Short mmCIF file of C-alpha atoms in Angstrom, two decimals:
data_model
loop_
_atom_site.label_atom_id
_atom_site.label_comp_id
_atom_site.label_asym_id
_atom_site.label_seq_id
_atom_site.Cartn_x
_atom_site.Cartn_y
_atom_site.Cartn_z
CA UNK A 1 35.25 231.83 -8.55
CA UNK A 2 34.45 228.79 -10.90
CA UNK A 3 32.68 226.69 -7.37
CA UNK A 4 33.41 225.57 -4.28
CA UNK A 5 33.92 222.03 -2.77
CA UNK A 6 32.73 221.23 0.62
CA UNK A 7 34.38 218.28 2.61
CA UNK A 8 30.90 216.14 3.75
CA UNK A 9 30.84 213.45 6.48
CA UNK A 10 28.07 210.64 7.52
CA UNK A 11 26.35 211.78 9.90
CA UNK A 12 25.08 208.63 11.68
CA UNK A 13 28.95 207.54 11.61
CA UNK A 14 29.85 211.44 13.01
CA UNK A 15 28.10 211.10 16.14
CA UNK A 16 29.03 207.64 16.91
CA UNK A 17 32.36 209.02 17.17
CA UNK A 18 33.55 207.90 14.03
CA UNK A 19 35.03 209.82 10.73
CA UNK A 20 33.76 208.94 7.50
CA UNK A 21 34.42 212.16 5.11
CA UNK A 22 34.63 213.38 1.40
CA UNK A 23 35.55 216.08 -0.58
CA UNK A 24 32.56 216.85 -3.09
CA UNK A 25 33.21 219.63 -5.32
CA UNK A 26 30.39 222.03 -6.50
CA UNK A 27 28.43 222.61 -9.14
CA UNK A 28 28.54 218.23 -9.01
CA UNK A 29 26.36 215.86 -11.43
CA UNK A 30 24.13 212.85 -9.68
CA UNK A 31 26.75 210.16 -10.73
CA UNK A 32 29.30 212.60 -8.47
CA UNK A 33 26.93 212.73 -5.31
CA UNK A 34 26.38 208.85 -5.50
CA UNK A 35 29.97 208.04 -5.33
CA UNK A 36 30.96 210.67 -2.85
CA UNK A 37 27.84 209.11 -0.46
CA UNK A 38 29.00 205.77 -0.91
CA UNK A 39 32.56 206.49 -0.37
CA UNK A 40 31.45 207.74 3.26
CA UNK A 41 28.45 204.66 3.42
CA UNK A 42 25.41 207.14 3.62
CA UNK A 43 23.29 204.48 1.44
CA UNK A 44 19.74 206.08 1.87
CA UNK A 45 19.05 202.35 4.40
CA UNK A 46 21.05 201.97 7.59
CA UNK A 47 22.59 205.67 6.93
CA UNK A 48 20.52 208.39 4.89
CA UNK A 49 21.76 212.08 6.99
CA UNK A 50 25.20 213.97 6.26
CA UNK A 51 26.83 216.74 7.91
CA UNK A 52 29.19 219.14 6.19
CA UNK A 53 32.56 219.67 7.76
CA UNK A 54 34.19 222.58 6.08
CA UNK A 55 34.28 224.72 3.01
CA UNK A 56 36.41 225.73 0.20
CA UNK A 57 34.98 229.02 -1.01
CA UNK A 58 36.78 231.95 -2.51
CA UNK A 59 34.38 234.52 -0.92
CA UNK A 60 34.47 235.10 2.08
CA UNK A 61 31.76 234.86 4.68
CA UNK A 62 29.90 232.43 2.61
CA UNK A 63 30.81 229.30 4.59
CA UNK A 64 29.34 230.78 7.55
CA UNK A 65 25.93 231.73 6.03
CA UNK A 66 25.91 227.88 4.69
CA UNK A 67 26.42 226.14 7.71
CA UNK A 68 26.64 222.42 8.31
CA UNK A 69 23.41 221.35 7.17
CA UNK A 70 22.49 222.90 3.94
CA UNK A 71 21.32 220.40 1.26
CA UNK A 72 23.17 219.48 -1.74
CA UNK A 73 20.89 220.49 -4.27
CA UNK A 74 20.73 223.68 -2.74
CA UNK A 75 24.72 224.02 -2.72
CA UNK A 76 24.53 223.11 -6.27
CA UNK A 77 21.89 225.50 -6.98
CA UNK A 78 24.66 228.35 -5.47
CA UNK A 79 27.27 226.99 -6.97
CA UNK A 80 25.97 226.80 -10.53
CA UNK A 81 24.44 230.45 -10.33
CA UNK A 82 28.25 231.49 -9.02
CA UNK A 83 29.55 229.81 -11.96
CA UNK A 84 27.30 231.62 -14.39
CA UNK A 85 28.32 235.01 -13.37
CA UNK A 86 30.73 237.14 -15.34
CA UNK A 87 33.74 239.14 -13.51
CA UNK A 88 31.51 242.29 -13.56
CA UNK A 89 28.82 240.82 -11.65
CA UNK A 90 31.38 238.07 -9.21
CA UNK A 91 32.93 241.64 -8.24
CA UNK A 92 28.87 242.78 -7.05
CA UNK A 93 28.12 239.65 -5.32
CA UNK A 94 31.32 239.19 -3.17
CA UNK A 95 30.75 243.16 -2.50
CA UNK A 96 26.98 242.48 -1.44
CA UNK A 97 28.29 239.61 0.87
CA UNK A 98 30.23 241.72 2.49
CA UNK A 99 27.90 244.24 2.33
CA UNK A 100 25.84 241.84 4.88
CA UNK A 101 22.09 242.66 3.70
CA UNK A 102 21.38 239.36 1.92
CA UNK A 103 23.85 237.01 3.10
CA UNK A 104 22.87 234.72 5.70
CA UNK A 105 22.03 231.68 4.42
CA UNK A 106 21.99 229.70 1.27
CA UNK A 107 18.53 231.19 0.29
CA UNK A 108 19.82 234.48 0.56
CA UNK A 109 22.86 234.03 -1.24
CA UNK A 110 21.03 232.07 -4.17
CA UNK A 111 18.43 234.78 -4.21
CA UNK A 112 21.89 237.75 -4.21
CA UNK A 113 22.59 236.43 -7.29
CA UNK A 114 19.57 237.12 -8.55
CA UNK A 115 19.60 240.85 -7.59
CA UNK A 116 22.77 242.16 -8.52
CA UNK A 117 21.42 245.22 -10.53
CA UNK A 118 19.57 246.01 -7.25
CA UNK A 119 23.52 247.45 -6.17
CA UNK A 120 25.97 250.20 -7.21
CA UNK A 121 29.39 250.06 -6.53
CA UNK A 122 31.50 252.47 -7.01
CA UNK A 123 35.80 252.16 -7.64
CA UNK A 124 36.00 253.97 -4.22
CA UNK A 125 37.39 252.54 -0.85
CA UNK A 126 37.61 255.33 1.77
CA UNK A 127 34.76 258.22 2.88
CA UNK A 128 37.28 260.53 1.65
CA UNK A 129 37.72 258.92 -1.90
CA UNK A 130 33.68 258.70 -1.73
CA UNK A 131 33.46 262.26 -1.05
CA UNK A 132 35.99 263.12 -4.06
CA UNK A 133 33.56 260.66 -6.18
CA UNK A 134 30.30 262.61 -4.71
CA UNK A 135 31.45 265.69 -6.48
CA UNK A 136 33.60 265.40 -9.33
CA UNK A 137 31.80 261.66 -10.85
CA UNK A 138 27.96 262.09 -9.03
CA UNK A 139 27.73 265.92 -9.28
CA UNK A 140 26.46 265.78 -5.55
CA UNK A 141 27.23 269.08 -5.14
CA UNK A 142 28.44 272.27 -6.88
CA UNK A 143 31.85 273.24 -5.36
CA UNK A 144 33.50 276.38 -6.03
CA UNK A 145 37.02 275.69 -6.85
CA UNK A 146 38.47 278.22 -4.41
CA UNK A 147 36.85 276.30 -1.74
CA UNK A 148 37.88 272.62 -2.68
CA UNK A 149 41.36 273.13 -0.50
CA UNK A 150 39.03 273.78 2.61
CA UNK A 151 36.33 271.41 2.10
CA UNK A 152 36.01 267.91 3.95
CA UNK A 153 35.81 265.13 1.51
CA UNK A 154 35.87 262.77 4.30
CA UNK A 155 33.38 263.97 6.51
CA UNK A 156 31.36 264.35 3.62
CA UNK A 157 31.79 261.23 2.20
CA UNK A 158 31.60 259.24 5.58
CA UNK A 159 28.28 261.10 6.94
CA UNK A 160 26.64 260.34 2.74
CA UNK A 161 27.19 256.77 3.49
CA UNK A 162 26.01 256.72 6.54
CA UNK A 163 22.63 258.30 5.35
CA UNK A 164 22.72 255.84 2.40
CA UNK A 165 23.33 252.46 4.43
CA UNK A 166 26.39 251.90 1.59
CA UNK A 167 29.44 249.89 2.66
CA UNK A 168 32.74 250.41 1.55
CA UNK A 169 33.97 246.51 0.79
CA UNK A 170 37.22 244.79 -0.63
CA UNK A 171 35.72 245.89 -3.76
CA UNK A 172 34.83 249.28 -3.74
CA UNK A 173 31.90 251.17 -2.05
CA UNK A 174 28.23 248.95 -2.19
CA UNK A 175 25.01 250.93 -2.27
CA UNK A 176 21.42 249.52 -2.55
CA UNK A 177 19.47 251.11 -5.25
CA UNK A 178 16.00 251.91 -5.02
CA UNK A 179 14.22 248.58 -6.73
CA UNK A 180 13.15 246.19 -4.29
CA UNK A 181 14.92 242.83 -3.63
CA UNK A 182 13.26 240.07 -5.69
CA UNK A 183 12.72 236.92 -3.81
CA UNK A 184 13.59 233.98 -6.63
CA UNK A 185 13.93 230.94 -4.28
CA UNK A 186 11.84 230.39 -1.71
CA UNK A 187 14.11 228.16 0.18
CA UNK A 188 12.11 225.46 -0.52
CA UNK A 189 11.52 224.53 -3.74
CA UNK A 190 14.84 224.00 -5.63
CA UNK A 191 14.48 224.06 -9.47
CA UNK A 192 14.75 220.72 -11.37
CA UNK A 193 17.48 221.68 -13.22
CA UNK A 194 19.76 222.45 -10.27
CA UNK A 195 18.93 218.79 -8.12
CA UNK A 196 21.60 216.50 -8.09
CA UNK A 197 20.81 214.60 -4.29
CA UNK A 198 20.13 211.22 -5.28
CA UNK A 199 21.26 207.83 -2.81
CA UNK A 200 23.98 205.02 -4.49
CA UNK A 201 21.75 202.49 -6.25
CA UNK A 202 21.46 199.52 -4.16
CA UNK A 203 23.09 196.46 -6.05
CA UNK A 204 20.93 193.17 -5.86
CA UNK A 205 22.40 190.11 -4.83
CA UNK A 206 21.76 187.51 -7.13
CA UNK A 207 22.02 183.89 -6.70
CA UNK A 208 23.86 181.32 -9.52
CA UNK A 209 21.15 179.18 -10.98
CA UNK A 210 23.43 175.92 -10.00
CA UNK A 211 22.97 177.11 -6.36
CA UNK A 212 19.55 177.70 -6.65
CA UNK A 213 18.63 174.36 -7.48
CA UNK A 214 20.99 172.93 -4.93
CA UNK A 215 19.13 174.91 -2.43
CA UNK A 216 15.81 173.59 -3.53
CA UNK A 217 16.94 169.75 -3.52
CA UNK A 218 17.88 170.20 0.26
CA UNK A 219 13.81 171.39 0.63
#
């Protein structure tokens, strides 16, 4: 997942009944924001609030945790650490996300991408498969051969994650290591880098010096 776009809409204009939208697509430079809010008239003056209508992600259950009201540089602050992931560490986060731990807003999803090491996940999708993995990858437990045709994998595997609050996900079973999530973002305070929020500059009207001097003869 190289971004997302997300289809924003004036909100002044919104509540009055009427539709003014755009699609702005994420991670987006200044000059990007500026013309999508003047395309919809949210000019910082007579219009200044937005409200975001939908979502194009490729994860899923990120739209939800971001909402309708989420500010652009934050998006953009997601959005660029998304884009900065390699395949190893896309196939963690959409596993944590599903996972559900850290994944309920946009602070929590900027701050997942931050603690991807904090997770294993293992190429196993069912408490049985677990179970197999327990014993023949992990070592779990020692197994006398004789007794492998009698023993339940599944139960095993099922009641281990259980104890271990893992998940099994679209991509495999998601375990929380020991290390403590590291709180990056505060949620308040996005990083310079990362802010791209800025209003359309406001054009000045200027007058022809012919009509300026007509105007001051009729004083």
């Amino acid at each position: 997942m190289a971004g997302f776009t997300a289809t924003i809409a004036n909100l002044g204009k919104y509540n009055a009944g009427v539709l003014a939208d755009t699609t702005l697509s994420f991670p987006a430079t200044t000059g990007q924001v500026q013309e999508a809010l003047r395309k919809i008239g949210v000019d910082g003056l007579r219009y200044e609030e937005i409200i975001i209508l939908e979502y194009s992600i490729g994860v899923k259950g990120v739209a939800r945790a971001l909402g309708e009201y989420t500010h652009i540089d934050e998006l953009n602050y997601l959005a660029s650490r998304l884009e900065g992931l390699d395949p190893e560490d896309m196939g963690k986060f959409i596993a944590a996300v599903e996972h559900g731990e850290y994944a309920g807003s946009a602070e929590q999803l900027i701050n997942l991408t931050y603690n991807l090491e904090h997770y294993e996940l293992y190429p196993v999708w069912t408490p049985e498969e677990y179970g197999l993995w327990l014993v023949d990858e992990l070592s779990a437990m020692e197994l006398p051969e004789k007794a492998r045709d009698f023993f339940d994998f599944e139960a095993y595997g099922e009641a281990t994650a259980i104890n271990e609050g893992g998940t099994f996900t679209s991509r495999g079973y998601m375990l929380a290591g020991p290390d403590p999530f590291q709180k990056v973002y505060d949620g308040q305070h996005v990083p310079e880098q990362y802010k791209v929020f800025q209003y359309p500059i406001q054009q000045k009207i200027t007058v022809p010096r012919s009509h300026r001097s007509r105007d001051c003869q009729r004083q």
